[in-house]
XYZ file of C-alpha atoms in Angstrom:
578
model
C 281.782 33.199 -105.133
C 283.588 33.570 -108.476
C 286.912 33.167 -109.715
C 289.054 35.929 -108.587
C 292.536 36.067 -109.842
C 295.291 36.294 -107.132
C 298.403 38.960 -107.798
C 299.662 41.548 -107.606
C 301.445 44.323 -110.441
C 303.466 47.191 -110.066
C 304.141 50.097 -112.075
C 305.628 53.621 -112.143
C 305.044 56.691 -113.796
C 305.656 60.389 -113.803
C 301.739 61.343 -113.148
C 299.188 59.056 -112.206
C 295.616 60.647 -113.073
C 292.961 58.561 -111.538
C 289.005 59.233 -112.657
C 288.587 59.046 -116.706
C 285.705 61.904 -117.069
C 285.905 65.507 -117.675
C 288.861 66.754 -115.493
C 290.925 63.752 -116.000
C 291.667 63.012 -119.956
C 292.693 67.088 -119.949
C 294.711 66.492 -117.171
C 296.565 63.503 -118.457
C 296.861 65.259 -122.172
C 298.081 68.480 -121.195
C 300.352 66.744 -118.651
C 301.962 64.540 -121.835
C 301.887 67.768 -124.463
C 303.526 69.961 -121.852
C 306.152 66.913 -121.376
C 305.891 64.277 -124.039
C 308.716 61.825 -122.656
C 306.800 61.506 -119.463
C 304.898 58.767 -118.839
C 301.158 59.796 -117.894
C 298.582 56.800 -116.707
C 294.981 57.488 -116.582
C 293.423 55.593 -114.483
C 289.732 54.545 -114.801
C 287.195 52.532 -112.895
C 284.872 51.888 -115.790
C 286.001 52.756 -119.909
C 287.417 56.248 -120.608
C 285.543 56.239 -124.136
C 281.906 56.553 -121.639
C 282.807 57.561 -118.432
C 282.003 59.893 -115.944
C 279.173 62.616 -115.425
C 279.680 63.628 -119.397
C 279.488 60.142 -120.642
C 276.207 60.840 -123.026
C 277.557 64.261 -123.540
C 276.274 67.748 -122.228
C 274.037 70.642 -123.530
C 275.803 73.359 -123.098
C 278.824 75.390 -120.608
C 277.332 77.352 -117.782
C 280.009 79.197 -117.177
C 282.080 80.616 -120.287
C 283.814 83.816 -119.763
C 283.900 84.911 -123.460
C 286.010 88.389 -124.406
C 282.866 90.835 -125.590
C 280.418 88.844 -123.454
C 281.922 89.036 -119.870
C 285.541 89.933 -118.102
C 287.310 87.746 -115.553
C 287.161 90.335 -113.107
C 282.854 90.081 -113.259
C 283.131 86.650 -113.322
C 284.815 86.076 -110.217
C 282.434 88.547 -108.342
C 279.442 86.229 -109.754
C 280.920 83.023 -108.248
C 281.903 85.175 -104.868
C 278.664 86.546 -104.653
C 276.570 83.635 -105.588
C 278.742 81.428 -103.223
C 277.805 83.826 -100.030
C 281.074 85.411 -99.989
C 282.918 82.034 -99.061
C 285.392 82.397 -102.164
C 288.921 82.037 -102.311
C 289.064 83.975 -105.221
C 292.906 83.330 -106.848
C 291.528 79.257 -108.195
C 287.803 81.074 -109.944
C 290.092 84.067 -110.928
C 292.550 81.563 -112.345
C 289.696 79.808 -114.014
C 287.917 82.603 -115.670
C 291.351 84.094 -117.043
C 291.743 80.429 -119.040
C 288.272 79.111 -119.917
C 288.262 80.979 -123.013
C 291.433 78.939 -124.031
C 289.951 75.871 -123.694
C 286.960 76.593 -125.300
C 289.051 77.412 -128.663
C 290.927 74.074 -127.713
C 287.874 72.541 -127.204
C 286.309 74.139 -130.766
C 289.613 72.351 -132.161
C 288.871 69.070 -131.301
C 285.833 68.936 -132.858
C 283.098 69.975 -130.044
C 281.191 72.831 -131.643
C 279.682 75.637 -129.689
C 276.640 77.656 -130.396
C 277.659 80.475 -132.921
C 275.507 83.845 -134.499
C 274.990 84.966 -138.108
C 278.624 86.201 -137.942
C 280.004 83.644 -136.689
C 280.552 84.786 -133.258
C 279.984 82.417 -130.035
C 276.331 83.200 -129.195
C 276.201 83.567 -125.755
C 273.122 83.807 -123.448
C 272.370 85.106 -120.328
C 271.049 83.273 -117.102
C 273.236 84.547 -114.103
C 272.208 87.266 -111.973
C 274.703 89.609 -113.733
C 276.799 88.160 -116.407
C 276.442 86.577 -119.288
C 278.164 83.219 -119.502
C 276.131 80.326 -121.174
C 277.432 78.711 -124.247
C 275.264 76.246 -125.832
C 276.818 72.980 -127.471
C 274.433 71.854 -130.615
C 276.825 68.620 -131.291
C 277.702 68.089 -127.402
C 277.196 64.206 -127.685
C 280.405 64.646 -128.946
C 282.260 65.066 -126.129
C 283.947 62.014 -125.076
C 284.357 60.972 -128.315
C 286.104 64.055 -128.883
C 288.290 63.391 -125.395
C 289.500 59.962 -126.312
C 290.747 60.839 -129.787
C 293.065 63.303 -128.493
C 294.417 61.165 -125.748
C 295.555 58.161 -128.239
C 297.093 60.555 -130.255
C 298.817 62.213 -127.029
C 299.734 58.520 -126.462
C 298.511 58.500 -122.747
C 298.858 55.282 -121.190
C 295.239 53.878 -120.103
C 293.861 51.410 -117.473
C 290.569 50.993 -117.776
C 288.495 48.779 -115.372
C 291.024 49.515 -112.342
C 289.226 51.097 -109.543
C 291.938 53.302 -107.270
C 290.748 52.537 -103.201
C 293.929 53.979 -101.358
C 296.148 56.331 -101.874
C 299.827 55.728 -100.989
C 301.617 57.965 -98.878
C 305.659 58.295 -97.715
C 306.959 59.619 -94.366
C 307.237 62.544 -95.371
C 303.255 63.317 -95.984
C 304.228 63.442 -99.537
C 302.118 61.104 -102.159
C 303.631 58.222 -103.785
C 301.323 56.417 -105.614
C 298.147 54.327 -105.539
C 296.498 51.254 -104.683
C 293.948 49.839 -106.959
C 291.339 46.512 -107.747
C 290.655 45.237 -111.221
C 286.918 45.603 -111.454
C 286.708 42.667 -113.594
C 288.657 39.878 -111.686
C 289.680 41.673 -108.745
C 293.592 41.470 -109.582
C 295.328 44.458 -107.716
C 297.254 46.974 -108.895
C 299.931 49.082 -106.968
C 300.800 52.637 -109.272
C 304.101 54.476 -108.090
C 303.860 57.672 -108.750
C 306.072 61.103 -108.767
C 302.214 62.836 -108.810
C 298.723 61.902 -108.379
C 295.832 64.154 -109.959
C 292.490 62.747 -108.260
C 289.651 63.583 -110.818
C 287.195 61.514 -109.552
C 283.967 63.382 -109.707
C 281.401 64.156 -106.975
C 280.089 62.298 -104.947
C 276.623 61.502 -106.737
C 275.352 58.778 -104.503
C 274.707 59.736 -100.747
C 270.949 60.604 -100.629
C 268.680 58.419 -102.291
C 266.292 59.286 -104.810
C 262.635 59.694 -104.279
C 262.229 56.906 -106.752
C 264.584 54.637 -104.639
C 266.234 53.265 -107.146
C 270.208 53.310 -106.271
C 271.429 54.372 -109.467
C 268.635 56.523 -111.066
C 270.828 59.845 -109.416
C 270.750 62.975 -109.876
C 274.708 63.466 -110.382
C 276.189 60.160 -112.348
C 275.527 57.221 -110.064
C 279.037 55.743 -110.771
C 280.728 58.648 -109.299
C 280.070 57.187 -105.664
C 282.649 59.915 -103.737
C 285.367 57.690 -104.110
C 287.775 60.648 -104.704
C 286.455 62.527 -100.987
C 286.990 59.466 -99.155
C 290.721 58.802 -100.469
C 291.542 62.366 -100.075
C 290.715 62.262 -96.591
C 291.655 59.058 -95.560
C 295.236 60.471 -97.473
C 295.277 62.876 -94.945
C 294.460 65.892 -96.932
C 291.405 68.623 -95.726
C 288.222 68.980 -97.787
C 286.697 72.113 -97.453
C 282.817 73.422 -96.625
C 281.262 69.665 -96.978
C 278.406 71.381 -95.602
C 277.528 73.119 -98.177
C 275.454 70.315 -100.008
C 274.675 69.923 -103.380
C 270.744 70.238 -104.144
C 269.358 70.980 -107.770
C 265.817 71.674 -109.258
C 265.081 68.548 -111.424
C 261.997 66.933 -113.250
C 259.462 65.515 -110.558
C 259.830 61.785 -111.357
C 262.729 62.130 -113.535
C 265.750 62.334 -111.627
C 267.172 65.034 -114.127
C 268.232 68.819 -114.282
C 265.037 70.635 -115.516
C 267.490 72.929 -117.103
C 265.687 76.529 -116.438
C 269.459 77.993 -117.576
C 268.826 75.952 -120.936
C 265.146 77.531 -121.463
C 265.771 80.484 -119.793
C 267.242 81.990 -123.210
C 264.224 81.297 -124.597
C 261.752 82.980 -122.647
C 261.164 79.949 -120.368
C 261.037 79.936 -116.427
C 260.361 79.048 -113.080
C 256.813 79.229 -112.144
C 254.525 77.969 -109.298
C 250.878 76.199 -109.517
C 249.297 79.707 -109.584
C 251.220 79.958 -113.560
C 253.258 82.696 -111.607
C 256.984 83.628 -111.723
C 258.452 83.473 -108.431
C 262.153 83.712 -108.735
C 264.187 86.132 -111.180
C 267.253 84.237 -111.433
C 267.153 80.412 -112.474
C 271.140 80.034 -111.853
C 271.837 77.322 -109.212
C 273.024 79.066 -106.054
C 271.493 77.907 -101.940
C 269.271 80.953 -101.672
C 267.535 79.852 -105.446
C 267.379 76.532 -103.993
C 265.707 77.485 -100.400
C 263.700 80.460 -102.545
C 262.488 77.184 -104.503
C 261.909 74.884 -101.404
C 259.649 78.046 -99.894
C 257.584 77.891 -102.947
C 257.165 74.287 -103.070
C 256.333 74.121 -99.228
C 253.757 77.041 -99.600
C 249.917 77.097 -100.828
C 251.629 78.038 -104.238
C 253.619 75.104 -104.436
C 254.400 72.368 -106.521
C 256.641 73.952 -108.669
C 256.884 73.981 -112.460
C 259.632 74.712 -115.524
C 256.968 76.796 -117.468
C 257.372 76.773 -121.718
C 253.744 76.527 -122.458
C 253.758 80.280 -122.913
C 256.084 80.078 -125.952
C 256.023 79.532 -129.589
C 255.179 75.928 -130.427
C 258.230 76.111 -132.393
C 260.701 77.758 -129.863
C 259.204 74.768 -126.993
C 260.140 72.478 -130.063
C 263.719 73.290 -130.247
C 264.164 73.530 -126.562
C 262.716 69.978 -126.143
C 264.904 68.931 -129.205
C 267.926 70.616 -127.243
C 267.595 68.618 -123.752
C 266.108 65.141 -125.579
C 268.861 64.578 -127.309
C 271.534 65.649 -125.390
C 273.465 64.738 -122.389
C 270.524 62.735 -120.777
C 268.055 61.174 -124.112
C 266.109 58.829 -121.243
C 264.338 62.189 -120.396
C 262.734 62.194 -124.006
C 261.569 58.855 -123.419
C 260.051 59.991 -119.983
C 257.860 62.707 -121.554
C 256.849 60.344 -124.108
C 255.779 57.512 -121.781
C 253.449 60.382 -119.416
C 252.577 61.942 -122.518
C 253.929 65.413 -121.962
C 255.048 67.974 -124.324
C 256.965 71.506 -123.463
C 254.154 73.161 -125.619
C 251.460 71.809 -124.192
C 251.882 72.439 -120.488
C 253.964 73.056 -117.452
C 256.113 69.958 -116.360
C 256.606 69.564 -112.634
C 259.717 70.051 -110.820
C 260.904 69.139 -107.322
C 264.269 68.926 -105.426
C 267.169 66.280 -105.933
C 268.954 64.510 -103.216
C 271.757 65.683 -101.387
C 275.196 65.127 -102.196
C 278.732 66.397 -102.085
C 279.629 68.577 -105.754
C 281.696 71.517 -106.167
C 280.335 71.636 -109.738
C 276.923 72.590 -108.528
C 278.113 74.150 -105.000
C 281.309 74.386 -103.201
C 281.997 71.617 -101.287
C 285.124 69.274 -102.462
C 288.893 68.741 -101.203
C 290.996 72.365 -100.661
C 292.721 73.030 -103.547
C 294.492 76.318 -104.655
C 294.646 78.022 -107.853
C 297.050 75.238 -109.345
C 294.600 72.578 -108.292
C 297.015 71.644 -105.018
C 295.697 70.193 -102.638
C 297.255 69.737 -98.878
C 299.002 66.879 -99.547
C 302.638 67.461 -101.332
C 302.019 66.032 -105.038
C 298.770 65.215 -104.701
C 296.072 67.426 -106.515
C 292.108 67.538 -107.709
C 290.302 69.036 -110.144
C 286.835 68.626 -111.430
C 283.993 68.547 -109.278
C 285.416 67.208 -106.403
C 287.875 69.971 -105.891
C 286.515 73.191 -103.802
C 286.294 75.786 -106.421
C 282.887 76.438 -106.134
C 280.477 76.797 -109.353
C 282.473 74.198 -111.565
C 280.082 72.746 -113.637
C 281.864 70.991 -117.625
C 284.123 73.688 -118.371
C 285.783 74.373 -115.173
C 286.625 70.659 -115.035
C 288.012 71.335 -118.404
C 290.007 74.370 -117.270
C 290.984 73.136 -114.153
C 291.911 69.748 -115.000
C 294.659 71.326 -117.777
C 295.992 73.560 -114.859
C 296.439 70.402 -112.700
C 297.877 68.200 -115.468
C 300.905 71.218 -116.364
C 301.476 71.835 -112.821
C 301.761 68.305 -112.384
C 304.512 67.217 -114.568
C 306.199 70.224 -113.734
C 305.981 69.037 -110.180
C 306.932 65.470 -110.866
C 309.882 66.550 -112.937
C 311.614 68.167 -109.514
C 311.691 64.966 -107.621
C 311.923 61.516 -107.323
C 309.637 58.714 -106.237
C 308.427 58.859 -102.764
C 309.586 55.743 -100.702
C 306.399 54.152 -98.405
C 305.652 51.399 -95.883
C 305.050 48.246 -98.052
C 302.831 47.025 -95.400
C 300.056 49.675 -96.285
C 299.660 47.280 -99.629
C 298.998 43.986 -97.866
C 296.795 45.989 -95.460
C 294.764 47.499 -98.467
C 294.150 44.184 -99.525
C 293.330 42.403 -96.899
C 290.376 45.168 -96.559
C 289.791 44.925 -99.791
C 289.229 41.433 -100.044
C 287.621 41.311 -96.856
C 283.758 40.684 -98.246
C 285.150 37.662 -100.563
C 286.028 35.707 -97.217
C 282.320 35.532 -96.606
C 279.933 32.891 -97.343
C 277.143 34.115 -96.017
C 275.997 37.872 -95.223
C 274.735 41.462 -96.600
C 275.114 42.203 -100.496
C 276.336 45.565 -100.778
C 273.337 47.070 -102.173
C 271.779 46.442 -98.937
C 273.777 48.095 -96.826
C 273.713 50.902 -99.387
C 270.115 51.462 -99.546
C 270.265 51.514 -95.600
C 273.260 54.378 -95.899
C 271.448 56.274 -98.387
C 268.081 55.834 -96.627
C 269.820 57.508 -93.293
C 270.672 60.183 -95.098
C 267.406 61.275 -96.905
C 265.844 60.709 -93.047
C 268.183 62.290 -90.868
C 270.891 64.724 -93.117
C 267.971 66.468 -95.857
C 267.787 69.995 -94.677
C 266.408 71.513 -92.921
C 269.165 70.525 -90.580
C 268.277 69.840 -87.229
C 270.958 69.005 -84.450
C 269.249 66.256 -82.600
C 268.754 64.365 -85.833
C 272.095 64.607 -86.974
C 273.652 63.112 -83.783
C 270.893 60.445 -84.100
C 272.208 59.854 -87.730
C 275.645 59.743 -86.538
C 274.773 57.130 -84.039
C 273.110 54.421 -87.051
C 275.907 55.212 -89.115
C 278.359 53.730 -86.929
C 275.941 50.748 -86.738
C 275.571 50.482 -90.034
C 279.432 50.838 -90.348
C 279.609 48.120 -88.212
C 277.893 45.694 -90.444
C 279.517 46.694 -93.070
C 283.043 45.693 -91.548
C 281.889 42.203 -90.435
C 278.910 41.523 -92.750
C 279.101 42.279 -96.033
C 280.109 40.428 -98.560
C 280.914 39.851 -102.619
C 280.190 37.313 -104.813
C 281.788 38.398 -107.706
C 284.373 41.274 -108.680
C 281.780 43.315 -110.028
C 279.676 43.098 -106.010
C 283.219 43.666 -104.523
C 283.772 47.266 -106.695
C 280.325 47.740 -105.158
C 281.438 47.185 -101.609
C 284.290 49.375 -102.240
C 281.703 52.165 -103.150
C 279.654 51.337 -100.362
C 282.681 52.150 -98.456
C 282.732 55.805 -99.659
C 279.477 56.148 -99.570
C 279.708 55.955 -95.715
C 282.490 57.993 -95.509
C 280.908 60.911 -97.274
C 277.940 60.719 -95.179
C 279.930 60.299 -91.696
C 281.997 63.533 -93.025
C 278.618 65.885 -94.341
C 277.200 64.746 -90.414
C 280.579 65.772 -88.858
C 280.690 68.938 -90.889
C 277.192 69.968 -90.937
C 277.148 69.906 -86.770
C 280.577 71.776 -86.805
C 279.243 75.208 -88.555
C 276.666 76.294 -86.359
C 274.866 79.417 -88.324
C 272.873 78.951 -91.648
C 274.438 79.614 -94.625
C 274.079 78.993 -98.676
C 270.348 79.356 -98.491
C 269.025 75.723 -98.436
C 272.602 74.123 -98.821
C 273.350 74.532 -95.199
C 269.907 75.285 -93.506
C 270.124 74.652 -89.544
C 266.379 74.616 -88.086
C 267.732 75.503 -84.888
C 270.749 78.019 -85.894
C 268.624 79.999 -88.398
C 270.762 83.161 -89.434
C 273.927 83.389 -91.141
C 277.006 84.887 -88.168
C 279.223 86.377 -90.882
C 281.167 87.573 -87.464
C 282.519 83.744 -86.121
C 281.733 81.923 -89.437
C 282.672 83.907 -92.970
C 285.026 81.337 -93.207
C 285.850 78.145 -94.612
C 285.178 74.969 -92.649
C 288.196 72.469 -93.141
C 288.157 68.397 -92.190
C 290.576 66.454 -92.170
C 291.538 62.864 -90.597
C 293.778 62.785 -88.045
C 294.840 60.300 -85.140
C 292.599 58.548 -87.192
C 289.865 60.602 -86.113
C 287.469 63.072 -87.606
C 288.243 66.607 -86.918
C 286.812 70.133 -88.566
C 288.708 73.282 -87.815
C 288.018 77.109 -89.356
C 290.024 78.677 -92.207
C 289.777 82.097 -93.428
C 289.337 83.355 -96.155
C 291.777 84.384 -98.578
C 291.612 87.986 -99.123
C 289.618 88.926 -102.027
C 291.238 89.740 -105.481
C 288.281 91.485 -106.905
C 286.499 93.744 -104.429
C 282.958 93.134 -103.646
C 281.204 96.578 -102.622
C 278.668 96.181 -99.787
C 275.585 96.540 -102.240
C 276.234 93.801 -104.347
C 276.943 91.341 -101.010
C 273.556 90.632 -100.992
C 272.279 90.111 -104.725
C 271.454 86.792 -104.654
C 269.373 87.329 -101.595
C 266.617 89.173 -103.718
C 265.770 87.138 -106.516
C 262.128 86.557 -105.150
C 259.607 88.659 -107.371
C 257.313 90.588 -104.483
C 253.613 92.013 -105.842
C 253.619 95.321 -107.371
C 251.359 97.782 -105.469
């Protein structure tokens, strides 16, 4: 066993902002422009410069509602629609009203969208109605972007400080955090006014069909963290049934990006060189329509360019080598493919929990609250469903201003003292032993539950059987596991969540008992959807320090959605033409 440092620091501020990705430098910045004598801390596990899910950058914004292009108003329908009518429309409505704000903020900084011959942003279509993607030529920019603006909004930053619990008064408001030094495992107790949880999803709960831990679909560092402190904070986290589950590159555990080709004349197609689907935007019923295909006579499945120009499957293979995820280029050259030359095989990601991609993340409302008093999310572990870059973006600035608004009403929230010495001593539980499990074991055998027993199709008998080797695994985990160092004990502490996230998509799963979200929330032996006792939201929460789910309507729509349009996503599949 290392070295690890004993001690223990305390500081206050007015807003804490804890994950250093997307979401959380545009919380923390528009937090200090909207109040530049408050003192803002963002709070990161790894280095804000190349963290989170944009680290390497990204190729482009789903989901930019651009004046000529698209209206808030059709926007919101989109997501309601798309989301099988589970929408609490006031947080996407919210969104789509200040995207286009942050794009021009965004344009400001540096990060350069996509633009005509007139200079106009040249926006393509994917969606089933609108028009919304934006590509980004220079999107490796990103971060770099990010940080520059945060020095000069002179944010305070702690990088290498992983948050594990947040702190709570009497009252049920928040009042700060508790967190590790990732580096020599020195803790750190933040008193805070506010806390804006940023955290990302939770990228790491099925394994890969490579089995490698970290070769994810979603960024492996973002290990649901944020879900497990929001509900072990007391606060509800909405529809964690709904999984996340995205087309990717067989063998390459990356988006195949139809929405980036799709602009181009690319597609979906299945081994017969036939288009299947109409609609390449991520929503359940593309995802089971995708499944059915794979699973049939026609199956596997394949992102088709070979039909194109040499020159347009060029550019496109230019576009996502180069951006956001470069290891792909060095995939295709290592098997020898080329976009031109013929189809490239897709399959189906493991699960996880992303609001980004889906809708399942802590409740927030439209000002990114969540349950708890001064506690809010943002990004994709927040519940507005259909995220993706830009709603982090949005979202995250709507947070951060409502934040230090917040935190300039009151004062700091008194709490037991004893929670700290209790954090630690669970903490710093795995150092104690000499001898046990690593925590990539116990990981793998998490993860490796979850691909067996949780993968829809869902089936009831294998989800209680899950639920039964959790808590054995959980069990090991408490007495067994162990650290050697302070890197393996920020490990353990992901391990932790890890566990927790797949406990709560069990709990949640068995709780909504209808199929819903196409293959999201697929229930073998509860086949149809029961719009009558479930059109709701399903909310868990902890309490009595036990697991508990309970129904929550939903809030009545802002934008009307007339009865013909309910079903849109439900016919994307292309039938034979007599």
């Amino acid at each position: 066993m290392d070295d690890l440092r004993a001690g223990l620091n305390e500081v206050d501020c007015d807003v804490l902002v804890i994950g250093g990705g997307t979401a959380g430098p545009m919380a923390a910045y528009r937090a200090r422009k909207k109040n530049p004598n408050a003192k803002v801390i963002l709070l990161e596990k790894a280095n804000v410069k190349r963290s989170g899910a944009i680290s390497m950058g990204m190729d482009g914004l789903n989901n930019a509602v651009i004046p000529g292009h698209s209206t808030p108003e059709q926007y919101t329908k989109e997501i309601t629609i798309a989301n099988d009518g589970i929408c609490d429309q006031a947080a996407v409505y919210k969104y789509a009203q200040n995207c286009y704000s942050i794009i021009e903020e965004l344009d400001q900084f540096g990060i350069r969208f996509q633009k005509d011959e007139n200079g106009e942003y040249d926006v393509k279509k994917v969606h089933h109605i609108g028009t919304y993607v934006l590509p980004m030529p220079n999107g490796d920019t990103v971060k770099k972007a990010l940080y520059r603006q945060l020095r000069r909004a002179r944010v305070l930053i702690s990088n290498r400080y992983m948050a594990t619990r947040l702190l709570t008064g009497q009252s049920g408001r928040v009042a700060g955090t508790i967190a590790v030094n990732t580096r020599t495992g020195e803790f750190l107790v933040i008193r805070a006014k506010a806390v804006i949880m940023c955290m990302g999803a939770a990228g790491r709960l099925g394994l890969p069909t490579s089995g490698y831990l970290y070769g994810t679909y979603e960024n492996p560092t973002n290990s649901g963290e944020g879900y497990a402190m929001a509900y072990h904070a007391g606060a509800k986290l909405a529809n964690l049934e709904c999984f996340q589950i995205n087309p990717l590159i067989k063998d390459y555990n990356g988006p195949a990006c139809a929405y980036v080709a799709g602009p181009f004349g690319g597609y979906t197609a299945n081994s017969k060189n036939e288009r299947f689907i109409e609609c390449d935007y991520w929503s359940g019923q593309m995802m089971q329509e995708f499944y059915n295909e794979l699973q049939s006579g026609k199956g596997p499945v394949f992102l088709k360019l070979n039909h194109l120009h040499k020159d347009t499957a060029d550019h496109i293979e230019h576009i996502l080598h180069t951006v956001e995820r470069p290891t792909r280029g060095r995939f295709h050259e290592q098997r020898g493919t080329k976009y031109a030359d013929k189809m490239i095989e897709m399959h189906i990601s493991e699960i996880g929990f992303c609001s980004g991609h889906s809708a399942s993340g802590v409740y927030v409302d439209e000002f990114a609250r969540t349950t708890v008093p001064g506690l809010y999310a943002a990004g994709d572990m927040a519940s507005v469903p259909h995220n993706y870059m830009l709603g982090a973006f949005t979202n995250g600035a709507i947070a951060g201003e409502h934040a230090i608004d917040f935190a300039d009403e009151v004062d700091f929230e008194e709490f037991d003292e004893t929670a700290i010495s209790l954090e630690q001593e669970r903490v710093l539980a795995p150092t104690q032993r000499d001898d046990g499990l690593p925590p990539n074991q116990i990981e793998y055998k998490i993860r490796r539950l979850v691909n067996d027993y949780l993968q829809p199709p869902k089936v009831t008998a294998k989800y209680e059987l899950c639920q039964e080797r959790l808590a054995e695994v959980r069990e090991d985990m408490n007495t067994q596991m162990m650290a050697r160092d302070a890197h393996e004990l920020m490990r353990c502490m992901e391990v932790a969540s890890i566990l927790d996230c797949a406990d709560m998509a069990a709990f949640a799963s068995l709780y909504r008992t209808e199929s819903r979200w196409g293959l999201y929330h697929w229930r073998s032996d509860y086949p149809d959807s029961n719009d009558e006792d479930w059109k709701c939201h399903v909310l868990l929460s902890k309490q009595d320090d036990a697991m508990t789910c309970e129904k929550h309507p939903v809030a009545p729509y802002i934008i009307p959605i007339a009865e013909d349009e309910k079903d849109a996503y439900y016919k994307q599949r292309i039938t034979a033409q007599a």
